[in-house]
Coordinates of C-alpha atoms and ligand atoms in Angstrom, one line a residue:
M203 CA 55.1 -42.9 -86.7
C204 CA 56.0 -39.8 -84.5
G205 CA 54.0 -37.0 -83.7
I206 CA 54.4 -33.3 -84.5
V207 CA 53.2 -29.8 -83.6
G208 CA 53.3 -26.6 -84.5
Y209 CA 52.1 -23.1 -82.9
V210 CA 52.1 -19.5 -83.7
G211 CA 50.4 -17.1 -81.5
P212 CA 50.3 -13.2 -81.3
L213 CA 53.5 -11.1 -81.3
A214 CA 53.8 -10.9 -77.6
P215 CA 55.8 -13.3 -76.3
S216 CA 54.3 -15.9 -73.7
N217 CA 54.7 -19.1 -72.3
R218 CA 51.6 -20.5 -74.5
P219 CA 53.1 -21.5 -77.3
L220 CA 55.3 -23.9 -75.3
Q221 CA 52.4 -24.9 -73.5
V222 CA 49.8 -25.5 -76.7
T223 CA 52.7 -27.8 -77.9
L224 CA 53.8 -29.7 -74.9
E225 CA 49.8 -30.3 -74.5
G226 CA 49.9 -31.3 -78.4
L227 CA 52.4 -33.6 -77.6
A228 CA 50.9 -35.6 -74.7
R229 CA 47.9 -36.2 -77.2
L230 CA 50.5 -37.4 -79.9
E231 CA 52.8 -39.0 -77.8
Y232 CA 51.1 -42.8 -78.9
R233 CA 52.3 -42.1 -82.3
G234 CA 56.0 -42.7 -81.0
Y235 CA 57.7 -42.5 -77.1
D236 CA 61.4 -42.2 -77.8
S237 CA 62.1 -38.9 -77.2
A238 CA 60.5 -35.8 -77.2
G239 CA 61.3 -32.2 -77.8
V240 CA 60.5 -28.4 -79.1
A241 CA 62.0 -25.6 -80.2
L242 CA 60.9 -22.0 -79.9
V243 CA 61.5 -18.6 -81.2
T244 CA 62.0 -15.7 -78.9
P245 CA 62.8 -12.1 -79.0
D246 CA 66.3 -13.6 -78.3
G247 CA 66.1 -15.9 -81.1
L248 CA 66.3 -19.6 -81.5
T249 CA 66.1 -22.3 -78.4
S250 CA 65.3 -25.7 -78.2
A251 CA 65.5 -29.2 -75.6
K252 CA 65.2 -32.2 -75.9
K253 CA 65.4 -35.3 -74.2
A254 CA 65.5 -39.0 -74.8
G255 CA 62.6 -41.3 -73.7
K256 CA 59.0 -40.0 -72.7
L257 CA 57.3 -36.7 -73.1
A258 CA 57.9 -36.8 -68.9
N259 CA 61.7 -36.5 -69.1
L260 CA 61.2 -33.6 -71.3
R261 CA 59.3 -31.8 -68.8
E262 CA 61.6 -32.3 -66.3
E263 CA 64.0 -31.4 -68.4
L264 CA 61.9 -28.1 -69.2
A265 CA 61.4 -27.8 -65.3
E266 CA 65.0 -27.6 -64.3
R267 CA 66.0 -25.3 -67.0
P268 CA 62.9 -23.1 -68.2
L269 CA 63.1 -21.6 -71.8
P270 CA 61.9 -18.3 -72.1
D271 CA 58.6 -16.7 -73.8
A272 CA 58.1 -17.2 -76.9
T273 CA 56.0 -16.4 -80.2
V274 CA 55.8 -19.2 -81.8
A275 CA 57.2 -23.3 -81.3
I276 CA 57.0 -26.6 -82.6
G277 CA 57.6 -29.9 -80.7
H278 CA 58.1 -33.3 -81.8
T279 CA 57.5 -37.2 -80.4
R280 CA 59.6 -39.7 -82.0
W281 CA 59.6 -43.3 -82.9
A282 CA 62.8 -43.9 -83.9
T283 CA 64.1 -45.1 -87.2
H284 CA 67.6 -43.5 -88.4
G285 CA 69.9 -43.5 -85.0
A286 CA 68.7 -44.8 -81.3
P287 CA 66.5 -43.0 -79.5
T288 CA 69.1 -41.0 -77.6
D289 CA 69.2 -37.2 -76.6
A290 CA 71.2 -36.3 -79.6
N291 CA 69.1 -37.9 -82.2
A292 CA 65.7 -36.1 -80.5
H293 CA 64.3 -33.7 -82.8
P294 CA 64.0 -30.9 -83.2
H295 CA 67.5 -30.9 -85.6
L296 CA 69.1 -27.3 -86.1
S297 CA 71.2 -25.6 -89.0
A298 CA 75.0 -25.0 -88.8
D299 CA 74.3 -21.9 -87.5
G300 CA 71.9 -22.6 -84.9
R301 CA 69.2 -20.6 -86.2
L302 CA 67.0 -22.7 -88.0
A303 CA 65.0 -25.8 -86.1
V304 CA 63.1 -28.6 -87.9
I305 CA 61.2 -31.9 -87.4
H306 CA 60.2 -34.4 -89.5
N307 CA 58.3 -37.6 -89.0
G308 CA 59.1 -40.0 -91.7
I309 CA 62.0 -41.5 -93.7
I310 CA 64.2 -39.6 -96.1
E311 CA 65.1 -42.6 -98.2
N312 CA 68.4 -40.3 -100.4
F313 CA 69.9 -38.7 -97.0
Q314 CA 73.0 -40.6 -96.8
A315 CA 73.2 -39.0 -100.8
L316 CA 72.6 -35.6 -99.4
K317 CA 74.6 -35.8 -96.6
A318 CA 77.3 -36.4 -99.4
E319 CA 76.7 -33.0 -100.6
L320 CA 77.4 -31.1 -97.2
D321 CA 80.4 -32.4 -96.7
G322 CA 82.3 -30.4 -94.3
T323 CA 79.1 -30.0 -92.2
A324 CA 79.6 -30.8 -88.3
F325 CA 76.5 -33.4 -88.0
T326 CA 75.7 -33.7 -84.1
S327 CA 73.0 -36.7 -84.5
E328 CA 73.0 -40.6 -86.8
T329 CA 69.3 -39.1 -87.8
D330 CA 68.5 -38.2 -91.6
T331 CA 66.4 -35.2 -90.5
E332 CA 69.2 -33.3 -89.6
V333 CA 70.2 -33.5 -93.3
V334 CA 67.4 -31.4 -93.8
A335 CA 68.0 -28.9 -91.3
H336 CA 71.1 -28.1 -93.1
L337 CA 69.9 -28.2 -96.2
L338 CA 67.2 -25.4 -94.9
G339 CA 69.6 -24.0 -93.2
R340 CA 71.6 -23.1 -96.6
A341 CA 68.5 -22.3 -98.8
Y342 CA 67.6 -20.0 -96.4
E343 CA 71.3 -18.2 -96.5
E344 CA 70.2 -17.8 -100.0
T345 CA 66.4 -16.8 -100.2
G346 CA 65.9 -15.4 -96.7
D347 CA 62.2 -16.8 -96.5
L348 CA 61.5 -19.7 -94.8
T349 CA 58.5 -20.5 -96.9
A350 CA 60.9 -20.1 -99.8
A351 CA 63.8 -22.5 -98.2
M352 CA 61.1 -25.1 -97.6
L353 CA 59.8 -25.1 -101.7
A354 CA 63.7 -24.9 -102.4
V355 CA 64.6 -28.4 -100.3
T356 CA 61.4 -30.4 -100.3
P357 CA 61.7 -31.7 -104.1
R358 CA 64.8 -32.5 -103.4
L359 CA 64.0 -35.4 -100.8
E360 CA 63.1 -38.1 -101.7
G361 CA 60.8 -41.1 -99.4
A362 CA 57.9 -39.4 -96.5
Y363 CA 58.3 -36.7 -94.7
T364 CA 55.7 -34.1 -92.5
L365 CA 58.4 -31.6 -92.0
L366 CA 57.8 -28.0 -89.6
A367 CA 60.9 -25.3 -89.4
V368 CA 60.8 -22.2 -87.4
H369 CA 63.8 -19.7 -88.0
A370 CA 64.9 -17.1 -85.8
D371 CA 64.6 -14.6 -87.4
E372 CA 60.7 -15.4 -88.8
P373 CA 59.2 -15.0 -84.9
A374 CA 55.3 -14.9 -86.7
T375 CA 56.3 -18.2 -88.9
V376 CA 56.1 -21.8 -89.0
V377 CA 56.7 -23.7 -92.3
G378 CA 55.3 -27.2 -93.1
A379 CA 55.5 -29.8 -96.0
R380 CA 54.1 -33.1 -96.3
R381 CA 54.7 -35.8 -98.7
N382 CA 53.4 -39.5 -98.2
S383 CA 52.7 -38.5 -94.5
P384 CA 50.3 -37.0 -92.6
L385 CA 50.2 -32.9 -91.6
V386 CA 46.9 -31.4 -90.3
I387 CA 46.1 -27.5 -90.1
G388 CA 44.4 -26.7 -87.6
L389 CA 42.3 -23.1 -87.7
G390 CA 41.9 -20.9 -84.4
D391 CA 41.4 -17.4 -83.4
G392 CA 44.1 -15.4 -83.6
E393 CA 46.4 -18.4 -83.6
N394 CA 46.8 -21.3 -85.4
F395 CA 47.9 -25.0 -85.3
L396 CA 49.7 -27.9 -86.8
G397 CA 49.8 -31.1 -86.4
S398 CA 50.6 -35.1 -87.5
D399 CA 46.9 -35.4 -86.3
V400 CA 43.7 -33.4 -85.2
A401 CA 44.1 -34.3 -81.7
A402 CA 47.4 -32.0 -81.5
F403 CA 45.3 -28.8 -81.4
I404 CA 41.4 -30.5 -81.1
S405 CA 41.0 -28.6 -77.2
H406 CA 41.8 -25.3 -79.2
T407 CA 39.7 -25.7 -82.1
K408 CA 37.9 -28.1 -84.0
E409 CA 37.9 -26.2 -87.5
A410 CA 40.7 -28.2 -89.4
L411 CA 42.2 -28.1 -93.1
E412 CA 43.6 -31.2 -94.7
M413 CA 47.1 -31.2 -96.9
G414 CA 47.4 -32.7 -99.9
Q415 CA 50.2 -34.4 -101.3
D416 CA 53.7 -32.2 -102.0
Q417 CA 52.1 -28.8 -100.8
V418 CA 53.7 -26.4 -98.2
V419 CA 52.1 -24.5 -95.6
T420 CA 52.9 -21.4 -94.2
I421 CA 50.7 -19.9 -90.6
T422 CA 50.7 -16.8 -88.9
A423 CA 48.7 -16.1 -85.8
D424 CA 46.0 -14.5 -88.6
D425 CA 46.8 -16.3 -91.8
V426 CA 47.1 -20.0 -93.5
R427 CA 48.5 -20.1 -96.7
V428 CA 48.9 -23.0 -98.5
V429 CA 51.0 -23.9 -102.2
D430 CA 51.9 -26.5 -104.1
A431 CA 55.3 -27.7 -104.9
D432 CA 55.5 -24.9 -107.5
G433 CA 54.4 -22.3 -105.0
N434 CA 51.2 -21.9 -106.9
P435 CA 48.4 -21.5 -103.8
A436 CA 46.4 -24.9 -103.2
E437 CA 42.9 -25.0 -101.9
G438 CA 42.8 -27.4 -98.7
R439 CA 40.0 -29.4 -97.8
R440 CA 38.2 -27.8 -94.7
F441 CA 36.3 -30.4 -92.1
T442 CA 34.9 -29.9 -88.5
V443 CA 36.1 -32.5 -86.0
D444 CA 33.0 -34.3 -84.3
W445 CA 34.8 -35.2 -81.3
D446 CA 36.1 -32.8 -78.6
A447 CA 39.1 -33.2 -76.2
S448 CA 37.0 -35.0 -73.5
A449 CA 37.0 -38.1 -75.8
A450 CA 40.5 -38.1 -76.1
V451 CA 41.3 -38.2 -72.0
K452 CA 41.1 -41.4 -69.8
G453 CA 38.2 -40.2 -68.3
G454 CA 38.9 -41.7 -64.7
F455 CA 39.9 -45.4 -66.1
P456 CA 43.7 -46.3 -65.0
T457 CA 44.4 -46.9 -69.0
F458 CA 43.6 -45.6 -72.3
M459 CA 43.1 -49.0 -73.5
A460 CA 40.6 -49.6 -70.1
K461 CA 39.0 -46.6 -71.4
E462 CA 38.7 -47.8 -75.1
I463 CA 37.4 -51.2 -74.4
H464 CA 34.5 -49.4 -72.2
D465 CA 34.1 -47.2 -75.8
Q466 CA 33.0 -50.0 -77.2
P467 CA 29.3 -50.0 -76.9
K468 CA 29.1 -46.4 -77.9
A469 CA 31.9 -46.9 -80.8
V470 CA 30.0 -49.7 -82.4
A471 CA 26.6 -47.8 -81.7
D472 CA 28.0 -44.3 -83.1
T473 CA 29.2 -46.3 -86.9
L474 CA 25.7 -47.6 -86.8
L475 CA 24.2 -43.9 -86.6
G476 CA 22.5 -42.2 -89.6
R477 CA 23.6 -44.7 -92.3
T478 CA 19.6 -45.1 -94.3
D479 CA 18.0 -42.4 -95.9
G480 CA 14.5 -41.3 -95.6
H481 CA 13.6 -44.8 -97.5
G482 CA 15.5 -47.2 -95.4
N483 CA 18.3 -47.4 -98.0
L484 CA 22.1 -47.7 -97.0
I485 CA 24.0 -45.0 -97.4
L486 CA 27.9 -44.5 -97.7
D487 CA 29.6 -41.3 -96.3
E488 CA 31.9 -40.6 -99.9
L489 CA 31.0 -42.1 -103.0
R490 CA 33.1 -41.1 -106.2
I491 CA 32.5 -44.7 -107.7
D492 CA 29.5 -44.9 -110.0
E493 CA 26.7 -47.8 -109.0
S494 CA 26.6 -49.4 -111.7
I495 CA 30.7 -50.4 -111.2
L496 CA 29.6 -51.7 -108.2
R497 CA 27.3 -54.0 -109.5
S498 CA 29.6 -55.5 -111.7
V499 CA 32.1 -55.8 -109.1
D500 CA 33.6 -59.7 -109.4
K501 CA 36.5 -60.2 -106.3
I502 CA 36.4 -58.0 -103.1
I503 CA 39.9 -57.9 -101.8
V504 CA 40.8 -56.4 -98.3
V505 CA 43.9 -54.7 -97.6
A506 CA 44.8 -54.0 -94.1
C507 CA 47.4 -54.5 -91.5
G508 CA 47.4 -55.8 -87.7
T509 CA 43.9 -56.1 -86.2
A510 CA 42.5 -53.8 -89.0
A511 CA 43.2 -57.0 -91.2
Y512 CA 42.0 -59.7 -88.6
A513 CA 38.7 -57.0 -89.1
G514 CA 38.8 -57.6 -92.5
H515 CA 39.4 -61.2 -92.0
V516 CA 35.8 -61.3 -90.0
A517 CA 33.8 -59.2 -92.6
K518 CA 34.9 -61.3 -95.6
Y519 CA 32.5 -64.5 -93.8
A520 CA 29.7 -61.6 -93.8
I521 CA 29.9 -60.3 -97.1
E522 CA 30.9 -63.2 -98.8
H523 CA 27.1 -65.0 -97.6
W524 CA 25.5 -61.8 -98.0
C525 CA 26.7 -61.0 -101.8
R526 CA 28.1 -63.6 -103.0
I527 CA 31.2 -62.4 -104.1
P528 CA 34.7 -63.8 -103.7
V529 CA 36.6 -61.7 -100.8
E530 CA 40.1 -62.0 -100.2
V531 CA 42.4 -60.7 -96.9
E532 CA 45.5 -59.5 -98.0
L533 CA 48.1 -58.1 -95.5
A534 CA 48.7 -54.6 -97.0
H535 CA 52.6 -55.1 -97.1
E536 CA 52.9 -58.3 -99.3
F537 CA 49.8 -57.1 -101.6
R538 CA 51.8 -55.6 -103.7
Y539 CA 55.0 -57.4 -104.2
R540 CA 52.9 -60.2 -105.2
D541 CA 51.4 -59.6 -108.6
P542 CA 47.6 -59.8 -107.6
V543 CA 44.8 -60.3 -110.2
V544 CA 43.4 -57.1 -110.1
S545 CA 40.5 -55.8 -112.6
E546 CA 38.3 -52.9 -113.2
K547 CA 35.7 -55.3 -111.6
T548 CA 37.5 -55.7 -108.4
L549 CA 36.9 -53.7 -105.6
V550 CA 39.6 -52.9 -102.8
V551 CA 38.7 -52.4 -99.4
A552 CA 41.5 -50.6 -97.3
I553 CA 40.4 -50.5 -93.7
S554 CA 42.7 -48.7 -91.2
Q555 CA 42.0 -46.9 -88.1
S556 CA 45.3 -44.1 -89.0
G557 CA 44.2 -43.8 -92.3
E558 CA 48.0 -43.2 -92.1
T559 CA 49.7 -46.7 -92.5
M560 CA 52.3 -46.9 -94.8
D561 CA 51.7 -50.1 -96.1
T562 CA 47.8 -49.7 -96.6
I563 CA 48.3 -46.1 -98.5
M564 CA 50.8 -48.2 -101.0
A565 CA 48.5 -50.5 -101.5
V566 CA 45.5 -48.3 -102.9
R567 CA 48.1 -46.9 -105.1
H568 CA 48.7 -49.8 -106.3
A569 CA 45.4 -50.9 -106.8
R570 CA 44.2 -48.1 -108.3
E571 CA 47.1 -47.8 -110.6
Q572 CA 46.0 -51.3 -111.8
G573 CA 42.3 -49.8 -112.2
A574 CA 40.5 -51.4 -109.4
K575 CA 38.1 -49.0 -107.3
V576 CA 39.0 -48.6 -104.2
L577 CA 36.9 -47.8 -100.7
A578 CA 38.1 -47.0 -97.5
V579 CA 36.8 -48.3 -93.9
V580 CA 39.0 -45.1 -92.1
N581 CA 38.4 -43.8 -88.0
T582 CA 40.5 -40.7 -89.1
H583 CA 39.1 -37.9 -90.8
G584 CA 41.4 -35.6 -92.7
S585 CA 44.3 -38.5 -93.1
T586 CA 45.5 -40.2 -96.0
I587 CA 44.0 -43.3 -97.2
P588 CA 40.0 -41.4 -97.5
R589 CA 41.6 -38.7 -99.6
E590 CA 43.3 -41.2 -101.8
S591 CA 40.4 -43.3 -102.4
D592 CA 37.1 -43.7 -104.3
A593 CA 35.2 -44.3 -102.0
V594 CA 34.8 -44.1 -97.9
L595 CA 32.7 -45.8 -94.8
Y596 CA 34.2 -43.8 -91.5
T597 CA 34.2 -45.8 -88.3
H598 CA 33.3 -43.5 -85.9
A599 CA 34.8 -45.1 -83.1
G600 CA 36.3 -41.5 -82.1
P601 CA 40.4 -41.1 -80.9
E602 CA 42.1 -44.2 -80.2
V603 CA 45.0 -43.2 -78.0
A604 CA 46.2 -46.8 -77.0
V605 CA 49.0 -47.9 -79.2
A606 CA 46.7 -51.5 -78.9
S607 CA 43.4 -51.2 -81.1
T608 CA 40.2 -52.4 -79.4
K609 CA 37.1 -50.0 -80.2
A610 CA 38.2 -49.2 -83.5
F611 CA 38.4 -53.3 -84.0
L612 CA 35.0 -53.5 -83.4
A613 CA 34.0 -50.2 -85.4
Q614 CA 35.7 -51.7 -88.1
I615 CA 33.4 -54.8 -88.2
T616 CA 30.6 -52.9 -87.9
A617 CA 31.7 -50.6 -90.8
C618 CA 32.6 -53.4 -93.1
Y619 CA 28.8 -54.8 -92.2
L620 CA 27.2 -52.1 -93.1
L621 CA 29.0 -52.4 -96.5
G622 CA 28.5 -56.1 -97.1
L623 CA 25.0 -55.2 -96.4
Y624 CA 25.0 -52.0 -98.8
L625 CA 26.5 -53.9 -101.7
A626 CA 23.8 -56.9 -100.7
Q627 CA 20.8 -54.1 -101.2
L628 CA 22.9 -52.4 -104.7
R629 CA 23.0 -55.7 -106.4
G630 CA 19.3 -57.3 -105.0
N631 CA 20.9 -60.5 -102.9
K632 CA 19.3 -59.4 -100.3
Y633 CA 16.0 -57.8 -99.9
P634 CA 15.4 -55.2 -98.2
D635 CA 13.3 -56.6 -95.1
E636 CA 16.5 -59.1 -94.8
V637 CA 18.8 -56.4 -95.1
A638 CA 16.6 -54.6 -92.2
G639 CA 17.2 -57.7 -90.0
Y640 CA 20.6 -57.8 -89.8
L641 CA 20.6 -53.9 -89.4
D642 CA 18.7 -54.7 -86.4
E643 CA 20.8 -57.9 -85.0
L644 CA 24.2 -54.9 -85.6
A645 CA 21.6 -52.5 -83.9
Q646 CA 21.5 -54.9 -80.8
M647 CA 25.3 -55.4 -80.0
P648 CA 26.2 -52.3 -78.0
A649 CA 24.0 -53.6 -75.2
K650 CA 25.5 -57.1 -75.6
I651 CA 29.2 -55.9 -75.6
Q652 CA 28.0 -53.9 -72.6
Q653 CA 27.1 -56.6 -70.9
V654 CA 30.2 -58.4 -71.5
I655 CA 31.7 -55.5 -70.2
D656 CA 30.0 -55.4 -67.3
N657 CA 31.3 -59.2 -66.3
E658 CA 35.2 -57.8 -66.5
D659 CA 35.8 -58.2 -63.0
Q660 CA 35.7 -62.6 -63.9
I661 CA 37.9 -62.0 -67.0
R662 CA 40.4 -59.4 -64.8
E663 CA 41.0 -62.1 -62.0
V664 CA 41.5 -64.7 -64.2
A665 CA 44.5 -62.5 -65.9
R666 CA 45.9 -61.4 -62.7
A667 CA 46.4 -65.3 -61.3
M668 CA 47.9 -65.9 -64.5
K669 CA 50.8 -63.3 -65.1
D670 CA 53.4 -65.7 -65.3
T671 CA 52.1 -67.8 -67.9
T672 CA 54.5 -67.9 -70.8
S673 CA 52.6 -69.2 -73.5
V674 CA 48.9 -69.2 -74.5
L675 CA 47.7 -70.6 -77.8
F676 CA 43.6 -69.2 -79.0
L677 CA 41.5 -71.3 -81.0
G678 CA 38.4 -70.8 -83.1
R679 CA 36.4 -71.8 -86.2
H680 CA 35.0 -69.7 -88.9
V681 CA 34.2 -66.0 -87.6
G682 CA 36.2 -67.5 -84.0
Y683 CA 39.3 -67.9 -86.0
P684 CA 40.2 -64.4 -86.4
V685 CA 38.9 -63.8 -83.2
A686 CA 41.2 -66.0 -81.9
L687 CA 43.8 -64.3 -84.1
E688 CA 43.4 -60.8 -82.5
G689 CA 43.2 -62.5 -79.1
A690 CA 46.9 -63.4 -79.1
L691 CA 48.2 -60.2 -81.0
K692 CA 46.9 -58.4 -78.1
L693 CA 48.5 -60.5 -75.5
K694 CA 51.8 -60.4 -77.5
E695 CA 51.9 -56.8 -78.1
L696 CA 50.9 -55.7 -74.4
A697 CA 51.6 -58.8 -72.0
Y698 CA 54.9 -60.0 -74.3
I699 CA 53.7 -63.3 -73.5
H700 CA 54.2 -65.6 -76.3
A701 CA 50.8 -66.5 -77.9
E702 CA 49.4 -68.1 -81.1
G703 CA 46.2 -67.5 -82.6
F704 CA 45.1 -70.7 -84.6
A705 CA 42.0 -71.8 -86.9
A706 CA 40.9 -74.8 -84.3
G707 CA 40.6 -77.3 -87.1
E708 CA 44.7 -77.0 -87.8
L709 CA 45.4 -78.2 -84.4
K710 CA 45.3 -82.0 -85.2
H711 CA 48.1 -80.7 -88.1
G712 CA 51.3 -79.5 -85.9
P713 CA 50.0 -77.1 -83.2
I714 CA 48.8 -79.4 -80.9
A715 CA 52.3 -80.6 -80.4
L716 CA 52.8 -77.6 -78.4
V717 CA 49.7 -78.9 -76.1
E718 CA 51.4 -80.1 -72.4
E719 CA 50.5 -80.0 -68.8
G720 CA 49.6 -76.2 -68.0
Q721 CA 49.3 -75.2 -71.4
A722 CA 46.7 -72.4 -71.4
V723 CA 44.5 -72.6 -74.7
F724 CA 41.6 -70.3 -74.9
F725 CA 38.7 -71.3 -77.1
I726 CA 36.2 -69.0 -78.7
V727 CA 33.3 -71.4 -78.8
P728 CA 30.4 -71.1 -81.6
T729 CA 26.7 -70.5 -80.7
P730 CA 25.2 -73.8 -80.1
R731 CA 22.5 -72.9 -83.0
R732 CA 24.9 -73.7 -85.5
P733 CA 25.6 -77.8 -84.4
L734 CA 27.6 -77.9 -87.1
L735 CA 30.7 -76.2 -86.4
H736 CA 30.2 -75.8 -82.4
N737 CA 30.5 -79.7 -81.6
K738 CA 34.2 -79.6 -84.0
V739 CA 35.0 -77.1 -81.7
I740 CA 33.9 -78.7 -78.5
S741 CA 35.8 -82.0 -79.7
N742 CA 39.0 -79.4 -80.5
I743 CA 38.7 -78.6 -76.4
Q744 CA 38.1 -82.2 -75.2
E745 CA 41.5 -82.9 -77.5
V746 CA 43.5 -80.2 -75.7
R747 CA 42.1 -81.3 -72.5
A748 CA 42.7 -85.1 -72.7
R749 CA 46.9 -83.8 -73.1
G750 CA 46.6 -81.6 -69.3
A751 CA 45.7 -78.2 -71.1
R752 CA 43.9 -75.5 -69.3
T753 CA 41.2 -74.8 -71.3
L754 CA 39.4 -70.6 -70.9
V755 CA 36.2 -70.8 -72.7
I756 CA 34.7 -68.1 -74.3
A757 CA 31.0 -69.7 -74.8
E758 CA 27.4 -68.4 -75.1
E759 CA 24.9 -68.5 -72.1
G760 CA 23.2 -71.5 -71.8
D761 CA 25.9 -73.3 -73.5
D762 CA 26.3 -76.0 -71.0
A763 CA 28.3 -78.4 -73.6
V764 CA 31.3 -76.9 -72.9
N765 CA 30.8 -76.8 -68.8
E766 CA 32.8 -80.4 -68.5
F767 CA 36.0 -79.4 -70.3
A768 CA 36.0 -76.0 -69.3
E769 CA 38.5 -74.8 -66.3
V770 CA 37.0 -71.4 -66.8
I771 CA 34.3 -69.9 -68.5
F772 CA 33.6 -66.3 -69.8
R773 CA 29.8 -65.7 -71.1
V774 CA 29.2 -63.7 -73.5
P775 CA 25.1 -62.8 -74.5
R776 CA 23.1 -65.2 -76.9
T777 CA 24.2 -63.8 -80.7
P778 CA 23.8 -65.2 -84.4
T779 CA 27.0 -66.3 -85.5
L780 CA 28.3 -63.6 -87.8
M781 CA 28.0 -60.8 -85.0
M782 CA 29.3 -62.9 -82.1
P783 CA 33.0 -61.8 -83.2
L784 CA 32.0 -58.5 -81.5
V785 CA 31.1 -59.7 -78.4
T786 CA 33.8 -62.5 -78.0
V787 CA 36.7 -61.0 -78.6
V788 CA 35.9 -58.1 -75.4
P789 CA 37.0 -61.2 -72.7
L790 CA 40.2 -61.4 -74.7
Q791 CA 40.9 -57.7 -75.1
I792 CA 40.2 -57.2 -71.4
F793 CA 42.3 -60.4 -70.4
A794 CA 45.3 -58.7 -72.3
C795 CA 45.1 -55.1 -70.8
E796 CA 45.1 -56.8 -67.1
L797 CA 47.1 -59.2 -67.2
A798 CA 49.4 -56.8 -69.1
G799 CA 48.9 -54.4 -66.2
A800 CA 49.6 -56.9 -63.3
K801 CA 53.0 -57.4 -64.9
G802 CA 54.0 -53.7 -64.5
L803 CA 53.7 -53.2 -68.1
D804 CA 53.2 -49.8 -70.1
V805 CA 49.8 -50.9 -71.3
D806 CA 48.9 -47.7 -73.3
Q807 CA 52.8 -47.6 -74.8
P808 CA 54.3 -51.1 -75.6
R809 CA 57.5 -51.5 -76.2
N810 CA 58.8 -50.9 -79.7
L811 CA 55.3 -49.8 -81.3
A812 CA 53.9 -47.1 -82.2
K813 CA 50.1 -46.3 -82.9
S814 CA 50.7 -45.4 -86.4
V815 CA 53.0 -47.2 -88.9
T816 CA 53.8 -44.4 -91.1
V817 CA 57.0 -46.1 -92.1
E818 CA 56.7 -49.4 -94.7
Ligands
LIG35 C1 47.4 -54.0 -83.3 C2 47.2 -52.7 -83.6 C3 47.8 -52.4 -85.0 C4 47.0 -52.3 -86.0 C5 47.8 -51.9 -87.5 C6 47.3 -51.0 -88.2 O1 46.9 -53.7 -81.7 O2 46.7 -51.7 -82.9 O3 47.9 -54.3 -85.8 O4 45.7 -52.4 -86.2 O5 49.5 -51.3 -87.3 O6 46.9 -49.7 -88.2 P1 46.0 -49.0 -88.6 O7 44.6 -49.4 -88.4 O8 45.9 -47.5 -88.0 O9 46.0 -49.0 -90.5

């Protein structure tokens, strides 16, 4: 959480450093929006501005009190951890002499101990970051060099950090450091950039360099120098970003979330692109695991959080069915604390849109320490999880800016299905023509998702009419169960409505007590071509209907059995059971998005949340 931008341009001062930084912050605001701030080095020294609240507040402040032209800039948008979201706690934080500024993403766990050492220093905030500003200020006094100061201070810090620092005496330099928190370098022409992710500089360059753990980088307009914690030269991995700035704008939609819901057919299609070799065999993006090991895998554990975990939950049904390997789905933050049974024959699949979720990173590390191989399903190139994994399957959803995940979810399910088919092919569980058949079904999904989106007006109308609803239940069976959980999560996080998802069969074991006259209940109905499952859900609809509930039903076209018991029916195209989540979740996303909008809430930046949760 927290978005970080750094910029160094030509030595002639201009307003470009500030403009580039503000633009980068706007693209990173999804990472946190409690406060924002910038620091610039100008011919007259260091200057800074910061403001609680969204970036718009900082822009207003800068309009009222403009900052002078500069040569370098750093900027920060905050998701508060230590200290309330106030002006004083906003970043940047300054050294005691006011000549050095630092911004930080992460948590310095030993900041109290370090603060005690700084006895006599006047602190102006409650943050852990200010301690670093003072330590760097002191180190600079001793070394007279910003990189040397960073190298002196970072080994003393415990926890997670991305740090960027500038100093009044170094008008051509930004220095950065990272541990357990992201930092990517953007390689420009006569200018260079730093960012929490590539969105920070995507409108200026697509050429980027990953930074490894515990590395320190010094950028000037013409040079990028990366060193390890001992100051020895280190290599970053260079990559080219495969999307452009237009992918990270609203493109005429009222919100990023609405745009990203409409991006879903493309996200699924792009995730399926180029997955077979010349002989029709499935291939992964990066594979550093011997195929013989994958053949001997006897258990898969999916680790992920939130929506990504629900994607894993969906994938479990397909992978077990196709590969006959037991699949467990574990919330990443629970995984390493319960002493999981993991061996060399366990494949851990880490699913993450950002690739930076700290809970998932820690689960990946724990799994590898136990001898398991880790395969990452991740959307963000250059992020930590793929770098620390043994194999990678990238989802090609493009940048997801809205805090609530939508297109990443569909792309994660698609990628996990590819993984399942890859394993089935490798282990001989499925014949090539069977794999090809499933790939065909997947290839038809973008058009089917589009069909659901084309019917969004009906869903939006129902959502607006329900804007005063205070409680909604979501019920599904089989792959419809994780879809129900996802539908409930979307409504909670966006509309702040109490919502619960249940396995429909669980209803009679307790949750049915919640059902009273007028209680809204969504049902995700399986295809009637699976009569056993379908009939059970129809019975569940009848049970709540009989108790006065309002029933909102997502059912396949032509499934007339639901007509009698449904107050509202959202139709989805005829789809094989395992593919159904890719269409049935879409009405739920549209519903939550529209209802939150109707309540006047900020759909893209719901309260208390941040896009990428980089603290445990
Ligand atoms: C919900 C949502 C979160 C994320 C979760 C994992 O809409 O976005 O639940 O899915 O925080 O994030 P990633 O996928 O970045 O690891």
